[in-house]
């Protein structure tokens, strides 16, 4: 399963936002990957997610495989849509 989402927070997928995404991904048993352009990384790797350098307006694709893949994608997409809990 996969879902494409836009990065909407002002600072993009910076260290704190990446940490929140990885923490969320780690709550699930599913294998979670994040893709931006040709680069695909583990959604459970802080360094991998930060290496995507996803700025505001970027599109990333969340990919999940496993028993809880659907709920994992839903929760992670909500986190991105809610600007990782940031004000802007």
mmCIF file of C-alpha atoms in Angstrom:
data_model
loop_
_atom_site.group_PDB
_atom_site.id
_atom_site.type_symbol
_atom_site.label_atom_id
_atom_site.label_comp_id
_atom_site.label_asym_id
_atom_site.label_seq_id
_atom_site.Cartn_x
_atom_site.Cartn_y
_atom_site.Cartn_z
ATOM 1 C CA UNK A 1 0.000 0.000 0.000
ATOM 2 C CA UNK A 2 1.168 3.524 -0.596
ATOM 3 C CA UNK A 3 -0.010 7.066 -0.158
ATOM 4 C CA UNK A 4 1.464 10.298 -1.522
ATOM 5 C CA UNK A 5 1.319 13.371 0.710
ATOM 6 C CA UNK A 6 2.573 16.950 0.501
ATOM 7 C CA UNK A 7 4.921 18.423 3.079
ATOM 8 C CA UNK A 8 3.023 21.494 4.288
ATOM 9 C CA UNK A 9 4.943 22.750 7.313
ATOM 10 C CA UNK A 10 7.185 25.762 6.778
ATOM 11 C CA UNK A 11 10.486 24.059 7.631
ATOM 12 C CA UNK A 12 9.827 20.876 5.675
ATOM 13 C CA UNK A 13 10.989 17.477 6.885
ATOM 14 C CA UNK A 14 13.671 18.849 9.243
ATOM 15 C CA UNK A 15 15.192 16.949 12.190
ATOM 16 C CA UNK A 16 12.290 17.325 14.640
ATOM 17 C CA UNK A 17 9.644 16.505 12.012
ATOM 18 C CA UNK A 18 11.688 13.539 10.772
ATOM 19 C CA UNK A 19 12.012 12.273 14.353
ATOM 20 C CA UNK A 20 8.235 12.451 14.806
ATOM 21 C CA UNK A 21 7.669 10.569 11.547
ATOM 22 C CA UNK A 22 10.179 7.853 12.508
ATOM 23 C CA UNK A 23 8.698 7.567 16.005
ATOM 24 C CA UNK A 24 5.235 7.138 14.493
ATOM 25 C CA UNK A 25 6.487 4.558 11.973
ATOM 26 C CA UNK A 26 8.178 2.605 14.752
ATOM 27 C CA UNK A 27 4.835 2.061 16.491
ATOM 28 C CA UNK A 28 3.748 -0.308 13.725
ATOM 29 C CA UNK A 29 4.821 -3.821 12.776
ATOM 30 C CA UNK A 30 4.521 -2.991 9.059
ATOM 31 C CA UNK A 31 7.606 -2.445 6.930
ATOM 32 C CA UNK A 32 7.444 1.303 6.251
ATOM 33 C CA UNK A 33 9.376 3.123 3.546
ATOM 34 C CA UNK A 34 9.372 6.762 2.439
ATOM 35 C CA UNK A 35 10.104 7.814 -1.139
ATOM 36 C CA UNK A 36 10.899 11.222 -2.605
ATOM 37 C CA UNK A 37 11.759 11.154 -6.269
ATOM 38 C CA UNK A 38 14.070 8.221 -7.005
ATOM 39 C CA UNK A 39 15.278 7.875 -3.397
ATOM 40 C CA UNK A 40 13.511 5.438 -1.081
ATOM 41 C CA UNK A 41 14.472 4.960 2.576
ATOM 42 C CA UNK A 42 13.263 3.129 5.654
ATOM 43 C CA UNK A 43 10.556 5.083 7.468
ATOM 44 C CA UNK A 44 12.080 3.838 10.704
ATOM 45 C CA UNK A 45 15.506 5.405 10.055
ATOM 46 C CA UNK A 46 15.985 9.005 11.198
ATOM 47 C CA UNK A 47 19.070 9.452 9.022
ATOM 48 C CA UNK A 48 17.332 7.989 5.990
ATOM 49 C CA UNK A 49 14.273 10.203 6.364
ATOM 50 C CA UNK A 50 16.405 13.320 6.879
ATOM 51 C CA UNK A 51 18.455 12.477 3.763
ATOM 52 C CA UNK A 52 15.308 12.911 1.666
ATOM 53 C CA UNK A 53 15.613 16.680 2.291
ATOM 54 C CA UNK A 54 11.887 17.161 1.706
ATOM 55 C CA UNK A 55 11.198 20.899 1.738
ATOM 56 C CA UNK A 56 7.799 22.560 2.076
ATOM 57 C CA UNK A 57 5.724 21.717 -0.990
ATOM 58 C CA UNK A 58 7.577 18.455 -1.662
ATOM 59 C CA UNK A 59 5.618 15.298 -2.349
ATOM 60 C CA UNK A 60 6.635 12.163 -0.481
ATOM 61 C CA UNK A 61 5.196 8.696 -0.851
ATOM 62 C CA UNK A 62 4.591 6.619 2.262
ATOM 63 C CA UNK A 63 4.771 2.882 1.583
ATOM 64 C CA UNK A 64 3.684 0.216 4.065
ATOM 65 C CA UNK A 65 3.502 -3.561 3.874
ATOM 66 C CA UNK A 66 2.247 -5.839 6.626
ATOM 67 C CA UNK A 67 -0.698 -6.521 8.896
ATOM 68 C CA UNK A 68 -1.138 -2.958 10.161
ATOM 69 C CA UNK A 69 -0.109 -1.206 6.924
ATOM 70 C CA UNK A 70 -3.450 0.552 6.358
ATOM 71 C CA UNK A 71 -3.621 2.140 9.809
ATOM 72 C CA UNK A 72 0.094 2.995 9.658
ATOM 73 C CA UNK A 73 -0.391 4.905 6.398
ATOM 74 C CA UNK A 74 -3.456 6.681 7.765
ATOM 75 C CA UNK A 75 -1.722 7.811 10.965
ATOM 76 C CA UNK A 76 1.463 8.885 9.205
ATOM 77 C CA UNK A 77 -0.463 10.838 6.557
ATOM 78 C CA UNK A 78 -2.378 12.601 9.358
ATOM 79 C CA UNK A 79 0.906 13.518 11.050
ATOM 80 C CA UNK A 80 2.228 15.076 7.831
ATOM 81 C CA UNK A 81 -1.077 16.876 7.114
ATOM 82 C CA UNK A 82 -1.070 18.272 10.662
ATOM 83 C CA UNK A 83 2.388 19.789 10.074
ATOM 84 C CA UNK A 84 4.023 17.348 12.501
ATOM 85 C CA UNK A 85 2.302 19.242 15.331
ATOM 86 C CA UNK A 86 4.069 22.501 14.466
ATOM 87 C CA UNK A 87 2.347 25.888 14.225
ATOM 88 C CA UNK A 88 3.398 26.600 10.644
#
